[in-house]
Structures are given as structure tokens and as C-alpha cells.
Amino acid sequence: MMLFGTQRVNKKGHLEIGGCDTIELAERFGTPLYVMDEDMIRENCRRYLKAFRSGYEDTDIAFAGKSFMTAAMCRIVAQEGLHLDVASAGELHTACVAGYPMEKVLFHGSNKSIDELQMSLDLGVGRVVVDNFLELERLDELARASRKRAGILLRLTPGIDPHTHRLICTGQSDTKFGFNIKDGSAMAAVQKALECTNINFRGIHCHVGSQLLDTEAHEQALRIMIEFISEARKAGFDFGELNIGGGLGIRYISTHKPPTIEEFAERLTALARSELDRYGLEHPKLMLEPGRSIVGEAGTTLYRIGTIKAVGITEEPGKRIYVSVDGGISDNPRPCLYDAIYEAVIANRPESRADMLVTISGKHCESDTLIMDTWIAAPDIGDVLAVHSTGAYNYSMASNYNRLGRPAVVLVSAGNADVIVRRETVEDLVSHDVIPERLGVGLEMRT
Ligand code: LLP
């Protein structure tokens, strides 16, 4: 059984998170329910800062908001002294509502709208991470008109292939993201950025991919980025920041063994120092933008088991046991999108032997398998199933497919459980629907 952060088995033999009995949480707040372990999130933020700063003093860590964005999370990020990466007007607005300091925001996106760029200027966002030449020109022009200087980083593509799912690779040359280093666009962009009079060019950025279970791709990227800084220096271009994105993987299942935050930091900071020294370069500010490795393992989804069905899959006695829960692709699209794998435990008896091979499926009109062929204790109707490591890219990618309301998110710590996103009701679901007048007011059924 995997136990993360503050998780333990309590006296009742139930899974407990943040001092809260998960069975009580399921009863009190309903299911499906996202449970976020506040202490573990805070601890991960602190570990990142400490580990990186002890290897490379001038490091800042930004939380990648796309992995889990809510107003309460922005508060935690601010309190822990992390920067914040946002990727849309909606995420930026969330940060704003939470009172997050705008100078510590990094604004990403490969196709930011003019309104989004203007919003970043109006709010005083610290760094817009510019993706392409058109955006650079637009931002320069908007800043001139607003009599402001826009702080920017340039997003570069180092042209390496991190071995992860093809849909979450971004650092390879054939990508929509950023300025390509190999084809010369990146250097041209640096020159252009320095020429723009309303732009404050702060440095360069890259992100190679996500859920990486070793440091190889990050090390390659770091080498390429530092070589690029050296080339830029030779051409007379100077800037002070190097941001190497996010990407550290987490444990979704017991056999995943990602590097710890400390191992990750140790490798990257040692390499950064030695490469910079090798080229005789001053040490720039180093930045990272982890998302998954801060919130992923801190999240658990609680479901209620509704139906159990044994289905003959080959000739008898081959049967697959489908255990259906009250959520699915709408609260966790990752298995369907990325073949993501998870592990689960029956929260009301986590210590019972996991001796039954089952397939956990969702309730949607779709074959929304959540976990294919996994071992759990023999389930009963009404049991609460806890799926581990759902803190990243679950709530943030949730949808209303089949008009299911998105689950509530509860933040737990020291026996307190607080709703930080309330559950969507059926009224919420129709609240944006409009019936045009010409469709009539009553129900005039055709006979
Ligand atoms: N910085 C940038 C520019 C990014 O694009 C990303 C993730 C991150 C930082 C954070 O990466 P992390 O530390 O979380 O790996 N929806 C996918 C993941 C997409 C990642 C997109 N970018 C999933 O569910 O696996």
C-alpha cells in the first residue's frame, strides 16, 4: 500500500489524510471528492526551495498553476514564497482574486490573445514568457501604448526528446512551442527582444516534458541552454535568468521510482554550476516551474463503489470484474488521454489483503476505465475507493461530460477539512444555458 504525506491508517482501520478520516470526508462532502493534503503541498514547496537554494543560492521556484489552480492554492503558493506560473486569463484572474503578488507571476501560452497581453500589462505581471515573434511585437507595441515596460522571458526549444508520453513532450524541435535553438530563431529572438524599447528582457526559458522519471532530459536541456547563454554572450547579448521549466515525475504506482526533489536539485544545481564555470559565465538566476511534483501525490480522489459486474472476457472461467465508481473521465481524463495508470485502495479497510484483480471503471456513457487490472481487497457495494496521486491535472482537467457536476475539492490539515472548491450542482450546470425566445416558452409537444 502506498501512503503519502500525512496519510495513515487510523484506529478505525480507515485511511486518514491530514488527520481526517476519509470515510467521514466522503459522508460529509459527498463523492467523488478530491482531497488535498495541505501539509504535504507546503512541505514540497519548502523542499524545492531548500534543496535548490542549497545547491544554487539564486534559485526561485514557481508553481505551475495548470496542474492545480484554485484561489486557495494561490494563497498557499504565496505564503510559501513561490512564484506562480499561469497559462490563461482565467488562471491569471484566479491569482488576482486570491491577492497573489503580480510581480511574481509568469504568464505562459503559445497563443496569448491581445486581451491577455494587455491584461498582463494592466496587472503588472512580472514575466510574460514570450513564445513567438508576433507576440513579441504585439507586447512591445501594447507596452508602448500603455507607457509600461513588459518584463519577459523567451521560451526556447532545446530540441531534445524526453522519453515520456508523446502528448506531454514539448522540448523536441517539432513542437508548436517557443523559438527553436537549432534553426537560429532563438538567437534572432534574443536580438529582437533586446532591441524592443518597451520590453525588459529578463532571460530564457525552456520546458522539456512532464512526468519524467529520471533527470536525463533536464540535464541535456540545461547543457544546451547554458551553451546558448555562452553563444549569446559572444554575440554581445546579456540577460540574467535561466528558467528550466517543470517536469519531475511522481509515483502513480508503487513501481514508479522518480528521483526525490533533493536528488533532482542536487543533480541539476551541480551541473548548472559546472557548466556555467566551464564557459566562464556569471551565474544567472535559476528558475524552475514544477507542478505535478508539488501537488500530484498530495491529492487523493474518493469515490463510492456503485456496481460490481463480472464479465466473461474469453471462454469461461476468464472473467473481468468491473468495479464501477461514481466519477470517471469527467474528474480524471488522464487514463483515457495518456494511458495514465493509478493505484487504488479501499479506504474503509486499506489494510485488507489486495487479493482481487479488478478493473475500476467510471459511470460515463463511454468506456471510461480509470484503472485497468489492478489488485484491491474484495470490494463491496458502498465501499469508498481512494485513488492515489490525483492531485495534479485531475481537478484542473475536469469536465462536465454527461453533465456531471465537477467534484468538490477539500483541503485537509491537522484534522480540519475545508472546501476550497464547492461541488457543482445540477443548477450550476444549467446556469449558463440559454433558451432563445423563438424556441417558445412552454413545452409545445408535437403530437
Ligand atoms: N512549465 C511549463 C511551461 C509547462 O508547460 C508545464 C507543463 C510545467 C511547467 C509543469 O510541468 P510539471 O512539473 O507539472 O510536469 N496534462 C498533462 C500534463 C501537461 C503538462 C503541460 N505543461 C498530464 O495530465 O499529464
Coordinates of C-alpha atoms and ligand atoms in Angstrom, one line a residue:
M1 CA 0.0 0.0 0.0
M2 CA 1.3 3.5 -0.8
L3 CA 1.0 6.1 1.9
F4 CA 1.9 9.7 1.0
G5 CA 2.4 12.8 3.2
T6 CA 0.1 12.7 6.2
Q7 CA -1.7 9.6 5.1
R8 CA -2.0 6.8 7.6
V9 CA -4.4 4.1 8.8
N10 CA -6.4 5.3 11.8
K11 CA -7.8 3.5 14.8
K12 CA -10.9 2.6 13.0
G13 CA -8.8 1.0 10.3
H14 CA -9.7 3.7 7.8
L15 CA -7.5 5.7 5.5
E16 CA -6.8 9.1 7.1
I17 CA -5.4 12.2 5.4
G18 CA -4.4 15.4 7.2
G19 CA -5.9 14.0 10.4
C20 CA -9.3 13.5 8.7
D21 CA -11.0 10.1 8.3
T22 CA -11.6 9.7 4.6
I23 CA -14.9 7.8 5.2
E24 CA -16.2 10.7 7.2
L25 CA -15.0 13.1 4.5
A26 CA -16.9 11.0 1.9
E27 CA -20.1 11.2 4.1
R28 CA -19.8 14.8 4.9
F29 CA -18.8 16.2 1.5
G30 CA -20.1 13.5 -0.9
T31 CA -18.2 11.7 -3.6
P32 CA -16.4 11.9 -5.9
L33 CA -14.2 14.1 -3.8
Y34 CA -10.7 15.5 -4.4
V35 CA -8.9 15.6 -1.1
M36 CA -5.7 17.7 -1.0
D37 CA -3.1 17.3 1.8
E38 CA -2.1 20.8 2.7
D39 CA 0.9 19.8 4.8
M40 CA 2.3 17.8 2.0
I41 CA 1.9 20.6 -0.5
R42 CA 3.6 23.0 1.8
E43 CA 6.3 20.6 2.6
N44 CA 7.0 20.0 -1.2
C45 CA 7.2 23.8 -1.7
R46 CA 9.7 24.1 1.1
R47 CA 11.7 21.1 -0.1
Y48 CA 12.1 22.6 -3.5
L49 CA 13.3 25.9 -2.2
K50 CA 15.7 24.4 0.3
A51 CA 17.1 21.8 -2.0
F52 CA 17.7 24.1 -4.9
R53 CA 19.0 27.0 -2.9
S54 CA 21.4 24.9 -1.0
G55 CA 23.0 23.8 -4.4
Y56 CA 22.5 27.1 -6.2
E57 CA 21.7 30.1 -4.0
D58 CA 19.9 32.3 -6.5
T59 CA 17.1 30.0 -7.3
D60 CA 13.4 30.8 -7.4
I61 CA 10.7 28.2 -7.7
A62 CA 7.4 28.9 -9.5
F63 CA 4.4 26.6 -9.0
A64 CA 2.9 25.5 -12.4
G65 CA -0.7 26.6 -11.8
K66 CA -2.0 24.5 -14.7
S67 CA -1.5 21.4 -12.5
F68 CA -3.9 22.6 -9.8
M69 CA -5.3 26.1 -9.9
T70 CA -7.6 27.4 -7.3
A71 CA -7.7 30.6 -5.3
A72 CA -6.8 28.8 -2.1
M73 CA -3.8 27.2 -3.8
C74 CA -2.6 30.6 -4.9
R75 CA -2.7 31.7 -1.2
I76 CA -0.6 28.7 -0.2
V77 CA 1.9 29.4 -3.0
A78 CA 2.2 33.0 -1.9
Q79 CA 2.7 32.1 1.7
E80 CA 5.4 29.6 0.8
G81 CA 7.3 32.2 -1.2
L82 CA 6.9 30.5 -4.5
H83 CA 6.4 32.3 -7.8
L84 CA 3.4 31.3 -9.9
D85 CA 3.1 30.2 -13.5
V86 CA -0.3 30.9 -15.2
A87 CA -1.3 30.0 -18.7
S88 CA -4.5 31.9 -19.5
A89 CA -6.6 34.9 -18.5
G90 CA -8.6 32.6 -16.3
E91 CA -5.7 31.4 -14.3
L92 CA -4.3 34.9 -14.1
H93 CA -7.7 36.2 -12.8
T94 CA -7.7 33.4 -10.2
A95 CA -4.3 34.5 -8.9
C96 CA -5.6 38.1 -8.9
V97 CA -8.7 37.2 -6.9
A98 CA -6.5 35.4 -4.4
G99 CA -4.4 38.5 -3.9
Y100 CA -1.3 36.8 -5.3
P101 CA 1.5 39.3 -6.0
M102 CA 1.6 40.0 -9.7
E103 CA 5.3 40.7 -10.0
K104 CA 5.9 37.1 -9.1
V105 CA 3.6 35.7 -11.9
L106 CA 5.0 34.1 -15.1
F107 CA 2.5 34.2 -17.9
H108 CA 2.7 31.3 -20.4
G109 CA 1.0 30.4 -23.6
S110 CA 1.7 29.7 -27.2
N111 CA -1.2 31.8 -28.5
K112 CA -1.9 34.6 -26.0
S113 CA -4.7 36.9 -27.1
I114 CA -4.2 40.6 -27.3
D115 CA -6.6 41.0 -24.4
E116 CA -4.5 38.6 -22.3
L117 CA -1.3 40.5 -23.2
Q118 CA -3.0 43.8 -22.2
M119 CA -4.3 42.2 -19.0
S120 CA -0.7 41.2 -18.1
L121 CA 0.4 44.8 -18.6
D122 CA -2.5 46.3 -16.7
L123 CA -2.0 44.0 -13.7
G124 CA 1.8 44.3 -13.7
V125 CA 2.7 40.7 -14.3
G126 CA 6.4 40.2 -13.7
R127 CA 7.3 38.0 -16.6
V128 CA 5.4 37.2 -19.8
V129 CA 7.0 34.1 -21.3
V130 CA 7.0 35.1 -25.0
D131 CA 6.6 32.2 -27.4
N132 CA 6.9 33.8 -30.9
F133 CA 7.9 36.9 -32.9
L134 CA 4.3 38.1 -33.4
E135 CA 3.7 38.1 -29.6
L136 CA 7.0 40.0 -29.0
E137 CA 6.0 42.7 -31.5
R138 CA 2.5 42.9 -30.1
L139 CA 3.6 43.1 -26.5
D140 CA 6.2 45.8 -27.3
E141 CA 3.5 47.8 -29.0
L142 CA 0.9 47.4 -26.3
A143 CA 3.5 48.3 -23.6
R144 CA 4.4 51.5 -25.6
A145 CA 0.8 52.5 -25.8
S146 CA 0.3 51.8 -22.0
R147 CA 3.6 53.6 -21.2
K148 CA 4.9 50.5 -19.5
R149 CA 7.8 48.2 -19.8
A150 CA 6.9 44.5 -20.1
G151 CA 9.2 42.0 -18.3
I152 CA 9.7 39.0 -20.4
L153 CA 11.4 35.6 -20.8
L154 CA 11.8 34.0 -24.2
R155 CA 10.6 30.4 -24.5
L156 CA 13.2 28.4 -26.3
T157 CA 13.1 24.8 -27.6
P158 CA 16.3 23.0 -27.0
G159 CA 15.4 20.2 -29.5
I160 CA 15.6 17.1 -27.3
D161 CA 13.3 14.2 -26.9
P162 CA 12.4 13.4 -23.3
H163 CA 11.1 9.9 -23.1
T164 CA 7.6 10.4 -21.9
H165 CA 4.1 10.1 -23.3
R166 CA 4.0 11.8 -26.8
L167 CA 1.2 14.2 -25.7
I168 CA 3.3 15.7 -22.9
C169 CA 6.6 16.1 -24.7
T170 CA 7.4 19.8 -25.5
G171 CA 11.1 20.2 -25.8
Q172 CA 11.7 18.5 -29.1
S173 CA 12.3 20.5 -32.3
D174 CA 8.9 19.6 -33.9
T175 CA 6.7 21.4 -31.5
K176 CA 4.4 24.4 -31.5
F177 CA 6.2 25.9 -28.5
G178 CA 8.8 28.5 -28.5
F179 CA 11.8 29.6 -30.5
N180 CA 14.0 26.9 -31.9
I181 CA 17.6 27.0 -30.8
K182 CA 18.9 24.8 -33.6
D183 CA 17.4 26.7 -36.5
G184 CA 18.6 30.1 -35.3
S185 CA 15.2 31.5 -34.3
A186 CA 16.2 31.7 -30.7
M187 CA 19.2 33.9 -31.2
A188 CA 17.2 36.1 -33.5
A189 CA 14.6 36.4 -30.9
V190 CA 17.1 37.4 -28.2
Q191 CA 18.5 40.2 -30.5
K192 CA 15.0 41.4 -31.3
A193 CA 13.9 41.4 -27.6
L194 CA 16.9 43.5 -26.7
E195 CA 16.1 46.0 -29.4
C196 CA 12.4 46.4 -28.3
T197 CA 12.4 49.6 -26.3
N198 CA 9.3 48.7 -24.2
I199 CA 10.5 45.2 -23.3
N200 CA 12.6 44.3 -20.3
F201 CA 14.3 41.2 -21.5
R202 CA 15.0 39.2 -18.3
G203 CA 16.1 35.8 -19.7
I204 CA 15.4 32.5 -21.3
H205 CA 13.1 29.6 -20.6
C206 CA 12.5 26.0 -21.7
H207 CA 10.3 23.1 -20.7
V208 CA 11.2 19.7 -22.0
G209 CA 8.3 17.5 -20.9
S210 CA 6.3 16.1 -18.0
Q211 CA 6.2 13.1 -15.7
L212 CA 9.9 12.4 -16.3
L213 CA 11.2 9.6 -14.1
D214 CA 14.9 10.4 -14.5
T215 CA 16.9 13.6 -14.9
E216 CA 18.5 12.9 -18.2
A217 CA 16.3 15.2 -20.3
H218 CA 16.6 18.0 -17.8
E219 CA 20.4 17.6 -17.8
Q220 CA 20.6 17.7 -21.6
A221 CA 18.3 20.8 -21.7
L222 CA 20.5 22.5 -19.1
R223 CA 23.6 21.9 -21.1
I224 CA 22.0 23.2 -24.3
M225 CA 20.6 26.3 -22.5
I226 CA 23.9 27.2 -20.9
E227 CA 25.7 26.7 -24.2
F228 CA 23.1 29.1 -25.7
I229 CA 23.9 31.7 -23.0
S230 CA 27.5 31.4 -23.9
E231 CA 26.8 31.9 -27.6
A232 CA 24.6 34.8 -26.8
R233 CA 27.3 36.4 -24.7
K234 CA 29.8 36.1 -27.5
A235 CA 27.3 37.9 -29.7
G236 CA 27.2 40.7 -27.1
F237 CA 23.7 39.8 -25.7
D238 CA 23.3 39.8 -21.9
F239 CA 20.5 38.6 -19.7
G240 CA 20.2 37.4 -16.1
E241 CA 17.7 34.5 -15.8
L242 CA 17.6 30.8 -16.8
N243 CA 14.3 29.0 -16.3
I244 CA 14.3 25.3 -17.0
G245 CA 10.5 24.6 -16.6
G246 CA 8.9 21.7 -14.7
G247 CA 8.7 18.1 -15.4
L248 CA 9.8 16.0 -12.4
G249 CA 7.7 12.8 -12.3
I250 CA 5.8 11.4 -9.3
R251 CA 4.8 8.0 -8.0
Y252 CA 1.4 7.0 -9.5
I253 CA 2.0 3.3 -8.8
S254 CA 4.3 1.5 -6.3
T255 CA 6.9 0.6 -9.0
H256 CA 7.4 4.2 -10.1
K257 CA 10.7 5.5 -8.7
P258 CA 11.2 9.1 -9.6
P259 CA 14.2 11.0 -8.2
T260 CA 13.4 12.8 -5.0
I261 CA 13.2 16.6 -5.1
E262 CA 16.6 16.6 -3.3
E263 CA 18.2 14.2 -5.8
F264 CA 16.7 16.2 -8.7
A265 CA 18.1 19.5 -7.2
E266 CA 21.5 18.1 -6.4
R267 CA 22.0 16.9 -10.0
L268 CA 20.7 20.0 -11.7
T269 CA 22.4 22.6 -9.5
A270 CA 25.8 20.8 -9.6
L271 CA 25.5 20.6 -13.4
A272 CA 24.4 24.2 -13.7
R273 CA 27.4 25.4 -11.7
S274 CA 29.9 23.3 -13.5
E275 CA 28.6 24.2 -17.0
L276 CA 28.5 27.9 -16.2
D277 CA 32.0 27.8 -14.8
R278 CA 33.2 25.8 -17.8
Y279 CA 32.1 28.7 -20.1
G280 CA 33.3 31.3 -17.6
L281 CA 29.8 32.7 -17.3
E282 CA 28.3 34.7 -14.4
H283 CA 25.7 32.7 -12.6
P284 CA 22.2 33.8 -13.7
K285 CA 19.1 33.5 -11.6
L286 CA 17.9 29.9 -11.9
M287 CA 14.1 29.2 -12.0
L288 CA 12.0 26.1 -12.2
E289 CA 8.3 25.6 -12.6
P290 CA 7.2 22.3 -11.1
G291 CA 3.6 21.4 -10.9
R292 CA 3.0 17.7 -10.7
S293 CA 5.8 17.1 -8.2
I294 CA 4.3 19.7 -5.8
V295 CA 0.6 18.7 -5.8
G296 CA 0.4 15.3 -7.5
E297 CA 1.0 12.9 -4.6
A298 CA -0.8 15.3 -2.3
G299 CA -4.1 14.6 -3.9
T300 CA -6.4 11.6 -3.5
T301 CA -9.8 11.1 -5.1
L302 CA -12.5 9.4 -3.1
Y303 CA -15.2 7.6 -5.0
R304 CA -18.2 5.4 -3.9
I305 CA -18.4 2.0 -5.4
G306 CA -21.9 1.6 -7.0
T307 CA -21.9 -1.6 -9.1
I308 CA -19.8 -4.6 -9.5
K309 CA -20.1 -6.8 -12.5
A310 CA -18.2 -9.9 -13.6
V311 CA -18.0 -10.2 -17.3
G312 CA -16.8 -13.2 -19.3
I313 CA -13.9 -11.9 -21.4
T314 CA -12.6 -15.1 -23.0
E315 CA -14.0 -18.5 -22.7
E316 CA -15.1 -19.4 -19.1
P317 CA -13.8 -19.1 -16.5
G318 CA -12.0 -15.9 -17.7
K319 CA -13.8 -13.1 -16.2
R320 CA -13.1 -9.4 -15.7
I321 CA -14.6 -7.8 -12.7
Y322 CA -15.7 -4.3 -13.4
V323 CA -16.0 -2.2 -10.3
S324 CA -17.9 1.0 -11.1
V325 CA -17.4 4.2 -9.2
D326 CA -19.4 7.4 -9.2
G327 CA -17.0 9.5 -11.3
G328 CA -14.7 8.7 -14.2
I329 CA -13.5 10.5 -17.3
S330 CA -15.0 13.8 -16.1
D331 CA -13.0 14.0 -12.9
N332 CA -9.9 12.2 -14.3
P333 CA -9.4 12.2 -18.1
R334 CA -5.8 11.1 -17.8
P335 CA -6.2 7.3 -18.2
C336 CA -8.2 7.9 -21.4
L337 CA -5.9 10.7 -22.7
Y338 CA -2.4 9.5 -21.8
D339 CA -2.9 5.8 -20.8
A340 CA -2.1 7.0 -17.3
I341 CA -2.0 4.4 -14.6
Y342 CA -3.1 4.6 -11.0
E343 CA -3.4 2.6 -7.9
A344 CA -6.3 2.5 -5.5
V345 CA -7.2 1.2 -2.1
I346 CA -10.5 0.6 -0.3
A347 CA -10.5 3.5 2.1
N348 CA -12.7 1.8 4.7
R349 CA -10.2 -1.2 5.0
P350 CA -6.9 -0.2 3.4
E351 CA -5.1 -3.0 5.3
S352 CA -7.2 -5.8 4.0
R353 CA -5.2 -8.0 1.6
A354 CA -5.4 -6.7 -2.0
D355 CA -6.2 -10.1 -3.4
M356 CA -8.7 -9.4 -6.1
L357 CA -7.9 -8.4 -9.7
V358 CA -10.4 -5.9 -10.8
T359 CA -10.9 -3.1 -13.4
I360 CA -12.1 0.2 -12.0
S361 CA -14.5 1.9 -14.4
G362 CA -16.3 5.2 -14.4
K363 CA -20.0 6.0 -14.7
H364 CA -19.9 7.7 -18.0
C365 CA -21.6 6.7 -21.3
E366 CA -18.1 5.8 -22.6
S367 CA -15.7 3.0 -21.8
D368 CA -14.0 5.2 -19.2
T369 CA -11.7 2.8 -17.5
L370 CA -10.0 4.5 -14.6
I371 CA -7.6 1.7 -13.7
M372 CA -7.3 -1.5 -15.8
D373 CA -6.4 -4.7 -14.0
T374 CA -5.4 -3.7 -10.5
W375 CA -5.3 -5.6 -7.2
I376 CA -7.6 -4.4 -4.4
A377 CA -9.3 -6.0 -1.4
A378 CA -12.5 -7.7 -2.4
P379 CA -14.9 -4.7 -2.8
D380 CA -18.5 -4.3 -1.6
I381 CA -21.2 -2.0 -2.9
G382 CA -20.9 1.2 -0.9
D383 CA -17.2 1.0 -0.2
V384 CA -15.2 4.1 -0.6
L385 CA -12.4 3.7 -3.1
A386 CA -9.4 6.0 -2.7
V387 CA -7.3 6.6 -5.9
H388 CA -3.8 7.8 -5.1
S389 CA -1.8 10.6 -6.7
T390 CA -4.6 12.5 -8.3
G391 CA -3.6 16.0 -7.1
A392 CA -2.1 17.2 -10.5
Y393 CA -4.0 17.6 -13.7
N394 CA -7.2 16.0 -12.4
Y395 CA -9.3 18.8 -11.0
S396 CA -7.6 21.2 -13.5
M397 CA -8.6 19.0 -16.4
A398 CA -12.1 18.0 -15.2
S399 CA -15.1 18.5 -17.4
N400 CA -18.8 18.3 -17.3
Y401 CA -19.2 15.4 -19.7
N402 CA -22.6 13.7 -19.4
R403 CA -23.5 16.8 -17.3
L404 CA -21.8 15.5 -14.2
G405 CA -21.0 18.3 -11.8
R406 CA -17.3 18.6 -11.1
P407 CA -16.5 17.3 -7.6
A408 CA -15.7 19.4 -4.6
V409 CA -12.1 19.9 -3.5
V410 CA -11.4 19.7 0.2
L411 CA -8.1 20.9 1.8
V412 CA -7.2 18.9 4.8
S413 CA -4.7 19.6 7.6
A414 CA -4.4 18.7 11.3
G415 CA -8.0 17.4 11.5
N416 CA -9.5 20.3 9.6
A417 CA -11.3 19.8 6.3
D418 CA -12.2 22.9 4.3
V419 CA -14.0 23.1 1.0
I420 CA -11.8 25.1 -1.4
V421 CA -13.9 24.4 -4.5
R422 CA -17.5 23.6 -3.9
R423 CA -19.2 20.8 -5.8
E424 CA -21.1 21.8 -8.9
T425 CA -24.9 21.3 -8.6
V426 CA -27.3 20.5 -11.4
E427 CA -28.4 24.2 -11.1
D428 CA -24.8 25.2 -11.8
L429 CA -24.8 23.0 -14.9
V430 CA -27.8 24.7 -16.4
S431 CA -26.9 28.2 -15.2
H432 CA -25.2 29.1 -18.5
D433 CA -27.8 27.6 -20.8
V434 CA -30.0 30.0 -22.7
I435 CA -33.2 29.0 -24.4
P436 CA -33.8 31.6 -27.3
E437 CA -37.3 33.1 -27.3
R438 CA -38.1 31.6 -30.7
L439 CA -38.0 28.2 -29.2
G440 CA -41.1 29.2 -27.2
V441 CA -41.7 29.5 -23.5
G442 CA -43.8 26.4 -22.9
L443 CA -43.4 22.8 -24.0
E444 CA -45.5 22.5 -27.1
M445 CA -45.1 18.9 -27.8
R446 CA -45.8 17.7 -31.3
T447 CA -48.4 15.0 -31.3
Ligands
LLP1 N1 6.2 24.9 -17.3 C1 5.6 24.7 -18.5 C2 5.9 25.7 -19.5 C3 4.8 23.7 -18.8 O1 4.2 23.6 -20.0 C4 4.5 22.7 -17.8 C5 3.5 21.6 -18.0 C6 5.0 22.9 -16.5 C7 5.9 24.0 -16.3 C8 4.8 21.9 -15.3 O2 5.2 20.7 -15.6 P1 5.1 19.5 -14.4 O3 6.1 19.9 -13.4 O4 3.7 19.6 -13.9 O5 5.4 18.3 -15.2 N2 -2.0 17.4 -18.7 C9 -0.8 16.6 -18.7 C10 0.5 17.4 -18.4 C11 0.7 18.6 -19.3 C12 1.9 19.4 -18.8 C13 1.9 20.7 -19.5 N3 2.9 21.5 -19.1 C14 -0.9 15.5 -17.8 O6 -2.0 15.3 -17.2 O7 0.0 14.7 -17.6

